[in-house]
Short mmCIF file of C-alpha atoms in Angstrom, two decimals:
data_model
loop_
_atom_site.label_atom_id
_atom_site.label_comp_id
_atom_site.label_asym_id
_atom_site.label_seq_id
_atom_site.Cartn_x
_atom_site.Cartn_y
_atom_site.Cartn_z
CA MET A 1 114.79 21.10 -19.26
CA THR A 2 111.27 21.27 -20.66
CA VAL A 3 109.06 23.60 -18.59
CA THR A 4 105.36 24.14 -19.28
CA ARG A 5 102.53 25.80 -17.41
CA PHE A 6 98.80 25.95 -17.00
CA ALA A 7 97.67 29.46 -16.11
CA PRO A 8 93.99 29.65 -15.14
CA SER A 9 92.30 32.75 -13.77
CA PRO A 10 90.49 31.87 -10.52
CA THR A 11 87.27 33.58 -11.61
CA GLY A 12 85.23 30.43 -12.22
CA TYR A 13 85.32 26.65 -12.45
CA LEU A 14 87.44 24.72 -14.93
CA HIS A 15 85.52 23.59 -17.98
CA ILE A 16 86.29 21.38 -20.95
CA GLY A 17 87.67 24.31 -22.92
CA ASN A 18 90.43 25.30 -20.52
CA MET A 19 91.08 21.72 -19.47
CA ARG A 20 92.47 21.13 -22.97
CA PRO A 21 95.58 23.37 -22.69
CA ALA A 22 96.10 22.13 -19.14
CA LEU A 23 96.30 18.55 -20.39
CA MET A 24 98.46 19.35 -23.42
CA ASN A 25 101.01 21.31 -21.41
CA TYR A 26 101.07 18.62 -18.74
CA LEU A 27 101.67 15.83 -21.27
CA ILE A 28 104.49 17.72 -22.99
CA ALA A 29 106.25 18.22 -19.67
CA ARG A 30 105.78 14.67 -18.45
CA LYS A 31 106.83 13.07 -21.74
CA ALA A 32 110.09 15.03 -21.60
CA GLY A 33 110.62 14.42 -17.89
CA GLY A 34 110.30 18.15 -17.35
CA GLU A 35 108.42 20.49 -15.04
CA PHE A 36 104.72 21.42 -15.03
CA VAL A 37 103.84 24.68 -13.28
CA LEU A 38 100.40 25.67 -12.05
CA ARG A 39 100.28 29.45 -12.33
CA ILE A 40 97.30 31.21 -10.81
CA ASP A 41 96.56 34.39 -12.77
CA ASP A 42 94.99 36.32 -9.92
CA THR A 43 95.92 39.92 -10.73
CA ASP A 44 92.23 40.90 -10.73
CA PRO A 45 91.46 41.18 -7.00
CA GLU A 46 87.73 41.75 -7.50
CA ARG A 47 87.05 38.61 -9.56
CA SER A 48 89.69 36.22 -8.21
CA LYS A 49 88.43 34.02 -5.39
CA GLN A 50 90.08 31.43 -3.16
CA GLU A 51 87.16 29.05 -3.68
CA TYR A 52 87.99 28.90 -7.38
CA ILE A 53 91.69 28.33 -6.69
CA ASP A 54 90.71 25.41 -4.47
CA ALA A 55 88.30 24.11 -7.13
CA ILE A 56 90.97 24.32 -9.85
CA LYS A 57 93.36 22.25 -7.75
CA GLU A 58 90.60 19.77 -6.95
CA ASP A 59 89.69 19.32 -10.61
CA LEU A 60 93.31 18.92 -11.75
CA THR A 61 93.90 16.37 -8.99
CA TRP A 62 90.80 14.45 -10.10
CA LEU A 63 92.27 14.29 -13.61
CA GLY A 64 95.64 13.20 -12.23
CA LEU A 65 97.39 16.32 -13.55
CA THR A 66 99.83 16.86 -10.71
CA TRP A 67 101.94 20.02 -10.72
CA ASP A 68 105.52 20.51 -9.61
CA ARG A 69 104.93 23.92 -8.09
CA VAL A 70 102.31 26.62 -7.75
CA GLU A 71 102.94 30.28 -8.56
CA THR A 72 100.57 33.20 -8.02
CA GLN A 73 100.71 36.43 -9.97
CA SER A 74 99.34 38.43 -7.04
CA SER A 75 102.62 37.80 -5.21
CA ARG A 76 104.71 39.24 -8.06
CA ILE A 77 103.39 42.79 -8.42
CA ALA A 78 106.81 44.26 -7.58
CA ARG A 79 108.35 42.25 -10.43
CA TYR A 80 105.78 43.56 -12.90
CA GLU A 81 106.37 47.13 -11.71
CA ALA A 82 110.10 46.70 -12.29
CA ALA A 83 109.50 45.30 -15.78
CA ALA A 84 107.14 48.17 -16.60
CA GLN A 85 109.75 50.70 -15.51
CA GLU A 86 112.37 48.95 -17.60
CA LEU A 87 110.12 49.25 -20.65
CA ARG A 88 109.44 52.92 -19.89
CA ASP A 89 113.15 53.62 -19.65
CA MET A 90 113.75 52.15 -23.09
CA GLY A 91 110.83 54.09 -24.59
CA ARG A 92 108.66 51.03 -25.18
CA LEU A 93 105.85 51.85 -22.71
CA TYR A 94 103.80 55.02 -23.04
CA GLU A 95 100.80 56.52 -21.27
CA CYS A 96 97.48 57.07 -23.08
CA PHE A 97 94.33 58.84 -21.95
CA GLU A 98 91.57 58.05 -24.45
CA THR A 99 88.26 56.92 -23.02
CA PRO A 100 86.61 53.73 -24.35
CA THR A 101 84.13 55.89 -26.24
CA GLU A 102 86.88 57.89 -27.90
CA LEU A 103 88.72 54.72 -28.90
CA ASP A 104 85.52 53.26 -30.35
CA LEU A 105 84.95 56.41 -32.44
CA LYS A 106 88.51 56.21 -33.73
CA ARG A 107 88.06 52.58 -34.76
CA LYS A 108 84.80 53.33 -36.57
CA LYS A 109 86.40 56.22 -38.43
CA GLN A 110 89.33 54.04 -39.52
CA LEU A 111 87.00 51.30 -40.72
CA ASN A 112 84.95 53.81 -42.69
CA MET A 113 88.16 54.98 -44.37
CA GLY A 114 89.11 51.38 -45.20
CA LYS A 115 92.00 51.34 -42.76
CA PRO A 116 92.79 48.69 -40.14
CA PRO A 117 91.27 49.64 -36.75
CA VAL A 118 94.54 49.98 -34.84
CA TYR A 119 95.52 52.54 -32.24
CA ASP A 120 96.93 55.66 -33.95
CA ARG A 121 99.59 56.38 -31.28
CA SER A 122 98.32 59.93 -30.85
CA ALA A 123 99.38 59.78 -27.18
CA LEU A 124 103.01 59.80 -28.27
CA ALA A 125 102.57 63.39 -29.45
CA LEU A 126 101.35 64.65 -26.07
CA SER A 127 103.60 67.11 -24.23
CA ASP A 128 104.30 66.72 -20.51
CA ALA A 129 101.98 69.64 -19.84
CA GLU A 130 99.19 68.05 -21.87
CA LYS A 131 99.65 64.79 -19.98
CA ASP A 132 99.48 66.61 -16.65
CA ALA A 133 96.27 68.32 -17.72
CA LEU A 134 94.71 65.04 -18.82
CA ARG A 135 95.67 63.35 -15.55
CA ALA A 136 94.08 66.21 -13.63
CA GLU A 137 90.93 65.87 -15.72
CA ARG A 138 90.66 62.07 -16.13
CA GLY A 139 93.04 60.50 -13.64
CA ASN A 140 95.97 58.25 -14.52
CA GLY A 141 96.11 56.93 -18.04
CA HIS A 142 96.61 53.39 -19.31
CA TRP A 143 99.97 52.22 -20.60
CA ARG A 144 100.63 50.70 -24.01
CA PHE A 145 103.62 48.76 -25.31
CA LYS A 146 105.13 50.36 -28.42
CA LEU A 147 105.50 47.65 -31.02
CA ASP A 148 108.31 47.65 -33.55
CA LEU A 149 106.43 47.92 -36.83
CA GLU A 150 107.89 44.84 -38.48
CA ARG A 151 106.75 41.33 -39.27
CA ILE A 152 106.69 39.01 -36.27
CA GLU A 153 107.49 35.46 -37.31
CA TRP A 154 107.61 32.12 -35.52
CA THR A 155 107.08 28.44 -36.19
CA ASP A 156 104.00 27.27 -34.36
CA GLY A 157 103.92 23.71 -33.01
CA ILE A 158 100.50 23.11 -34.60
CA LEU A 159 99.89 25.88 -37.14
CA GLY A 160 103.35 25.85 -38.72
CA ASP A 161 105.11 28.99 -39.92
CA LEU A 162 103.23 32.15 -38.88
CA SER A 163 103.87 35.78 -39.71
CA ILE A 164 101.96 38.80 -38.41
CA ASP A 165 102.59 42.38 -39.45
CA ALA A 166 102.86 44.41 -36.25
CA ALA A 167 101.53 47.43 -38.15
CA SER A 168 98.17 45.64 -38.35
CA VAL A 169 97.94 45.28 -34.56
CA SER A 170 97.24 47.92 -31.94
CA ASP A 171 99.94 48.57 -29.36
CA PRO A 172 98.70 46.35 -26.52
CA VAL A 173 97.59 47.85 -23.21
CA LEU A 174 99.77 46.41 -20.43
CA ILE A 175 98.57 48.46 -17.44
CA ARG A 176 95.09 49.83 -16.81
CA GLY A 177 94.39 53.33 -15.55
CA ASP A 178 93.75 51.98 -12.06
CA GLY A 179 97.24 50.45 -12.04
CA GLN A 180 96.19 46.83 -12.56
CA PHE A 181 98.65 44.82 -14.62
CA LEU A 182 96.94 43.02 -17.45
CA TYR A 183 97.56 39.47 -18.58
CA THR A 184 100.07 40.28 -21.31
CA LEU A 185 102.82 41.87 -19.19
CA ALA A 186 102.34 39.59 -16.18
CA SER A 187 102.37 36.47 -18.35
CA VAL A 188 105.49 37.53 -20.23
CA CYS A 189 107.37 38.28 -17.00
CA ASP A 190 106.40 34.89 -15.59
CA ASP A 191 107.31 32.98 -18.75
CA VAL A 192 110.70 34.70 -18.83
CA ASP A 193 111.45 34.27 -15.13
CA TYR A 194 110.24 30.66 -14.90
CA GLY A 195 112.10 29.62 -18.03
CA MET A 196 109.07 28.40 -19.94
CA THR A 197 110.16 26.36 -22.94
CA HIS A 198 106.73 25.47 -24.37
CA VAL A 199 103.39 27.27 -24.26
CA VAL A 200 100.27 25.60 -25.65
CA ARG A 201 97.02 27.57 -25.76
CA GLY A 202 94.02 28.26 -27.96
CA SER A 203 94.21 29.65 -31.47
CA ASP A 204 92.38 32.77 -30.29
CA HIS A 205 95.71 33.80 -28.71
CA VAL A 206 97.73 33.92 -31.94
CA THR A 207 97.76 37.74 -32.16
CA ASN A 208 98.58 37.96 -28.43
CA THR A 209 101.52 35.67 -29.04
CA ALA A 210 102.91 37.96 -31.72
CA THR A 211 102.91 40.97 -29.39
CA GLN A 212 104.25 38.92 -26.49
CA ILE A 213 107.18 37.76 -28.57
CA GLN A 214 108.27 41.38 -28.94
CA ILE A 215 107.82 42.07 -25.22
CA ILE A 216 109.80 38.94 -24.31
CA ARG A 217 112.66 40.08 -26.52
CA ALA A 218 112.50 43.62 -25.16
CA LEU A 219 112.93 42.23 -21.64
CA GLY A 220 115.83 40.05 -22.74
CA GLY A 221 114.00 36.75 -22.40
CA THR A 222 114.05 33.59 -24.51
CA VAL A 223 110.97 33.05 -26.64
CA PRO A 224 109.35 29.67 -25.83
CA GLU A 225 107.98 27.31 -28.45
CA PHE A 226 104.36 28.28 -28.98
CA ALA A 227 101.58 26.00 -30.19
CA HIS A 228 97.97 27.07 -30.71
CA HIS A 229 95.34 24.35 -30.65
CA SER A 230 92.01 24.59 -32.45
CA LEU A 231 88.95 25.80 -30.61
CA LEU A 232 86.25 23.36 -29.56
CA THR A 233 82.72 23.49 -30.91
CA GLY A 234 79.61 21.55 -30.01
CA PRO A 235 78.73 18.34 -31.92
CA GLU A 236 76.90 20.32 -34.61
CA GLY A 237 79.65 22.89 -34.96
CA GLU A 238 77.92 25.37 -32.67
CA ALA A 239 79.84 27.66 -30.34
CA LEU A 240 80.79 25.65 -27.28
CA SER A 241 80.91 28.76 -25.11
CA LYS A 242 77.13 28.70 -24.84
CA ARG A 243 77.29 25.28 -23.20
CA LEU A 244 80.32 25.64 -20.96
CA GLY A 245 78.09 26.12 -17.94
CA VAL A 246 77.12 22.44 -18.14
CA LEU A 247 80.58 21.29 -19.21
CA SER A 248 82.52 22.20 -16.11
CA LEU A 249 84.76 19.39 -14.89
CA ARG A 250 82.83 19.19 -11.62
CA ASP A 251 79.58 18.72 -13.55
CA LEU A 252 81.10 15.94 -15.66
CA ARG A 253 82.45 14.33 -12.50
CA ALA A 254 79.00 14.51 -10.90
CA GLN A 255 77.57 12.76 -13.96
CA GLY A 256 79.91 9.83 -13.38
CA VAL A 257 82.44 10.49 -16.13
CA ASP A 258 85.70 8.71 -15.40
CA PRO A 259 88.69 11.09 -15.39
CA MET A 260 90.73 8.82 -17.64
CA ALA A 261 87.87 8.71 -20.14
CA LEU A 262 88.10 12.49 -20.32
CA VAL A 263 91.90 12.44 -20.54
CA SER A 264 91.89 9.71 -23.20
CA LEU A 265 89.46 11.63 -25.37
CA MET A 266 91.01 15.07 -25.00
CA ALA A 267 94.57 13.80 -25.56
CA ARG A 268 93.59 12.76 -29.09
CA LEU A 269 90.55 14.88 -30.05
CA GLY A 270 91.47 17.10 -32.98
CA SER A 271 94.55 15.06 -33.89
CA SER A 272 95.17 12.52 -36.62
CA ASP A 273 95.48 9.76 -34.02
CA PRO A 274 92.48 7.61 -33.03
CA VAL A 275 91.08 7.88 -29.52
CA GLU A 276 92.32 5.01 -27.36
CA VAL A 277 91.12 4.33 -23.84
CA GLN A 278 94.04 4.55 -21.44
CA THR A 279 94.09 4.09 -17.70
CA ASP A 280 97.67 5.27 -17.18
CA LEU A 281 98.70 8.91 -17.63
CA GLY A 282 102.26 7.86 -18.37
CA ALA A 283 101.07 5.91 -21.41
CA VAL A 284 98.99 8.89 -22.54
CA ALA A 285 102.05 11.14 -22.28
CA GLU A 286 104.25 8.69 -24.15
CA GLY A 287 101.83 8.61 -27.08
CA PHE A 288 101.21 12.38 -27.17
CA ASP A 289 102.49 14.40 -30.13
CA ILE A 290 101.43 18.04 -30.43
CA SER A 291 102.42 18.15 -34.11
CA ARG A 292 99.68 15.67 -34.98
CA PHE A 293 96.92 18.13 -34.09
CA GLY A 294 95.18 20.17 -36.77
CA SER A 295 93.96 23.74 -37.06
CA ALA A 296 90.32 23.07 -37.97
CA PRO A 297 87.65 23.65 -35.29
CA THR A 298 87.23 20.47 -33.27
CA LYS A 299 83.81 19.06 -32.48
CA PHE A 300 83.27 17.90 -28.93
CA ASP A 301 80.29 15.86 -27.77
CA PHE A 302 80.27 15.08 -24.06
CA ASN A 303 78.12 12.01 -24.80
CA ASP A 304 81.28 10.43 -26.26
CA LEU A 305 82.67 10.28 -22.73
CA PHE A 306 80.15 7.69 -21.56
CA PRO A 307 81.12 4.74 -23.81
CA LEU A 308 84.75 5.37 -22.79
CA THR A 309 83.71 5.49 -19.13
CA ALA A 310 81.76 2.25 -19.56
CA LYS A 311 84.81 0.55 -21.06
CA ILE A 312 87.05 1.68 -18.20
CA ASN A 313 84.52 0.61 -15.57
CA GLY A 314 83.95 -2.74 -17.23
CA GLU A 315 87.66 -3.54 -17.00
CA ARG A 316 88.09 -2.64 -13.33
CA ASP A 317 89.32 -5.27 -10.90
CA PHE A 318 86.96 -6.17 -8.09
CA ALA A 319 89.35 -4.64 -5.56
CA GLU A 320 88.79 -1.20 -7.11
CA VAL A 321 85.04 -1.34 -6.48
CA ALA A 322 84.83 -3.55 -3.40
CA ASP A 323 84.17 -0.69 -1.00
CA ARG A 324 81.52 0.82 -3.24
CA ILE A 325 79.76 -2.53 -3.57
CA ALA A 326 79.92 -3.15 0.17
CA ALA A 327 78.37 0.28 0.73
CA LEU A 328 75.36 -0.84 -1.32
CA GLY A 329 74.70 -3.60 1.20
CA VAL A 330 75.73 -6.48 -1.02
CA PRO A 331 76.61 -9.46 1.21
CA ALA A 332 80.32 -10.21 1.18
CA GLU A 333 79.72 -13.73 -0.14
CA LEU A 334 77.89 -12.31 -3.17
CA ALA A 335 80.04 -9.23 -3.81
CA GLU A 336 82.46 -10.63 -6.42
CA GLN A 337 79.67 -12.54 -8.13
CA PHE A 338 77.60 -9.36 -8.26
CA TRP A 339 80.49 -7.40 -9.80
CA ALA A 340 81.12 -10.09 -12.40
CA VAL A 341 77.48 -9.86 -13.50
CA ALA A 342 77.04 -6.08 -13.30
CA ARG A 343 80.36 -4.83 -14.68
CA GLU A 344 79.48 -5.31 -18.34
CA ASN A 345 76.08 -3.72 -17.91
CA ILE A 346 76.92 -0.37 -16.35
CA THR A 347 78.05 2.92 -17.83
CA ILE A 348 78.90 4.81 -14.65
CA LEU A 349 79.61 3.25 -11.27
CA ASP A 350 76.43 4.72 -9.84
CA ASP A 351 74.56 2.28 -12.08
CA LEU A 352 75.59 -0.49 -9.69
CA ALA A 353 72.93 0.68 -7.25
CA LYS A 354 70.19 0.05 -9.81
CA TRP A 355 71.36 -3.50 -10.40
CA TRP A 356 71.62 -4.33 -6.71
CA ASP A 357 68.17 -2.92 -6.12
CA LEU A 358 66.87 -5.22 -8.84
CA PHE A 359 68.67 -8.26 -7.47
CA GLN A 360 67.67 -7.52 -3.89
CA ASN A 361 64.10 -6.34 -4.33
CA GLY A 362 63.08 -7.78 -7.65
CA ALA A 363 61.55 -5.79 -10.47
CA ASP A 364 58.13 -4.86 -11.67
CA PRO A 365 57.70 -7.49 -14.36
CA VAL A 366 56.96 -6.63 -17.96
CA ILE A 367 54.55 -9.21 -19.36
CA GLU A 368 52.84 -8.93 -22.72
CA ASP A 369 49.18 -10.01 -22.90
CA GLU A 370 50.01 -12.96 -25.13
CA ASP A 371 52.62 -14.17 -22.61
CA LYS A 372 50.55 -14.06 -19.42
CA ASP A 373 49.59 -17.73 -19.38
CA PHE A 374 53.06 -18.79 -20.46
CA VAL A 375 54.75 -16.80 -17.68
CA ALA A 376 52.30 -18.10 -15.09
CA THR A 377 53.08 -21.67 -16.13
CA ALA A 378 56.81 -20.98 -16.11
CA MET A 379 56.73 -19.44 -12.64
CA SER A 380 54.87 -22.45 -11.30
CA LEU A 381 57.78 -24.60 -12.48
CA LEU A 382 60.44 -22.46 -10.81
CA PRO A 383 61.63 -24.10 -7.59
CA ASP A 384 62.34 -22.07 -4.48
CA GLY A 385 65.82 -20.58 -4.22
CA PRO A 386 68.62 -20.16 -3.59
CA TYR A 387 69.73 -20.84 -7.15
CA ASP A 388 73.05 -22.03 -8.48
CA ALA A 389 74.72 -21.52 -11.85
CA ASP A 390 72.73 -24.38 -13.40
CA ALA A 391 69.31 -23.24 -12.22
CA TRP A 392 68.43 -21.12 -15.25
CA GLY A 393 69.27 -23.86 -17.72
CA GLU A 394 67.38 -26.50 -15.77
CA TRP A 395 64.34 -24.28 -15.33
CA THR A 396 64.09 -23.17 -18.97
CA LYS A 397 64.52 -26.78 -20.07
CA ALA A 398 61.55 -27.76 -17.93
CA VAL A 399 59.50 -24.81 -19.21
CA LYS A 400 60.31 -25.72 -22.80
CA ALA A 401 59.17 -29.29 -22.22
CA GLU A 402 55.94 -28.11 -20.62
CA THR A 403 55.00 -25.32 -23.05
CA GLY A 404 56.76 -26.19 -26.28
CA ARG A 405 58.25 -22.73 -26.53
CA LYS A 406 61.86 -22.27 -27.56
CA GLY A 407 64.41 -19.63 -28.55
CA ARG A 408 63.47 -15.99 -28.15
CA GLY A 409 59.85 -16.84 -27.51
CA LEU A 410 60.96 -18.82 -24.47
CA PHE A 411 63.75 -16.70 -23.03
CA MET A 412 62.65 -13.11 -23.64
CA PRO A 413 59.31 -13.25 -21.75
CA LEU A 414 61.10 -14.85 -18.79
CA ARG A 415 63.86 -12.22 -18.77
CA LYS A 416 61.29 -9.39 -18.88
CA ALA A 417 59.18 -11.04 -16.20
CA LEU A 418 62.12 -11.43 -13.81
CA THR A 419 64.07 -8.23 -14.49
CA GLY A 420 61.54 -5.89 -16.12
CA GLN A 421 64.09 -5.37 -18.94
CA ALA A 422 64.59 -6.71 -22.42
CA HIS A 423 68.40 -6.55 -22.15
CA GLY A 424 70.96 -7.23 -19.48
CA PRO A 425 73.40 -9.79 -18.11
CA ASP A 426 73.25 -13.47 -18.89
CA MET A 427 70.26 -14.84 -17.02
CA GLY A 428 72.23 -17.87 -15.92
CA ALA A 429 74.35 -15.47 -13.85
CA VAL A 430 71.43 -13.28 -12.82
CA LEU A 431 69.17 -15.95 -11.32
CA PRO A 432 71.55 -16.90 -8.48
CA LEU A 433 71.69 -13.24 -7.43
CA LEU A 434 67.96 -12.62 -7.34
CA GLN A 435 66.93 -12.35 -3.72
CA VAL A 436 63.24 -11.78 -4.51
CA ILE A 437 61.31 -12.98 -7.54
CA LYS A 438 58.04 -11.35 -8.39
CA ALA A 439 55.84 -12.11 -11.36
CA LYS A 440 52.56 -10.34 -11.68
CA GLY A 441 50.14 -11.58 -14.26
#
């Protein structure tokens, strides 16, 4: 069975960058009829907060990305301790005592000598007595996984065949000096125990994947199929990280973005397939193919979400918006008529309020100097309401006969005088909805 996971750290709100692997892993699982696991990576007790766990679940639910089960790393510390001991027993986990400053000096020296800045494994030469002395002086050390110095190879679902020389990578730290398990060991244990078959994440994790493959094998696990998607940039190719504060999912939701607009865009962005607006997650999953994504940085412009949102909103049935329209105070007998007129002229659903305000209270007219007399004449020919579907045609016909104006010179000044706008719905449909008509010369 296909098993995938989304593994956020509850240290902040979900943003467009980490929503991408969540969606990809979800779609792979659902297309295969498999299992999608929400794994909360909360091993850092100081930064992990319940409010962020709740927010992550809220955002995923808004997107429709339902999970089959929730797992928390904080509940699995005993498992990580057992795995660490297993690695110690086989000589693959060793204690180191260098300070950050000492490590930085080592890296600079290696770079100056033209060597790769990897950990030199000097801790392996320490005697038990030397280790005891260092613990007494500095406290407990950190623990590194001893890599087999060989090429680590795998076929990536997006990047193709990859090969990394383990000799070019530092032995990864798995446990900090304060005893906290870091992401690498905890994630490997979880992926092994939960039977993960596919892992999709950003291309900045490629080196991590290489080291994790060795740890998985050391623990006797089965290596999942890895795929590393490209990183997102801003529309001009700028680093997106600088803008993530305004690209959280809750901010996009507050701006009226439809969740399926976001899903539709992100399910295709960076692939060779065109973006297609979908309103059904099952259809999105069916058309999803991870192999069609490329490795080049992918430009993301949140403004692209609004035309997609407008298309989705314009195709909604009245039943989907009936409650929202009723809440605006639209009379029941006008509600469907109002929706039919407004639906093609909104981007987000909040725009409905602007249209009802116009229909209910009228608008400040826009009248050019050269049109003042014309508009005054036209308004004198407008009978009292209410108006039916034929009222606009009958009125403009009478105005044309009286003034001689026709075409744009006839219709545009009247539209602007009644709605204060140069664009909008067909005026034949608008006039019956206007509760108040104001025209100021």
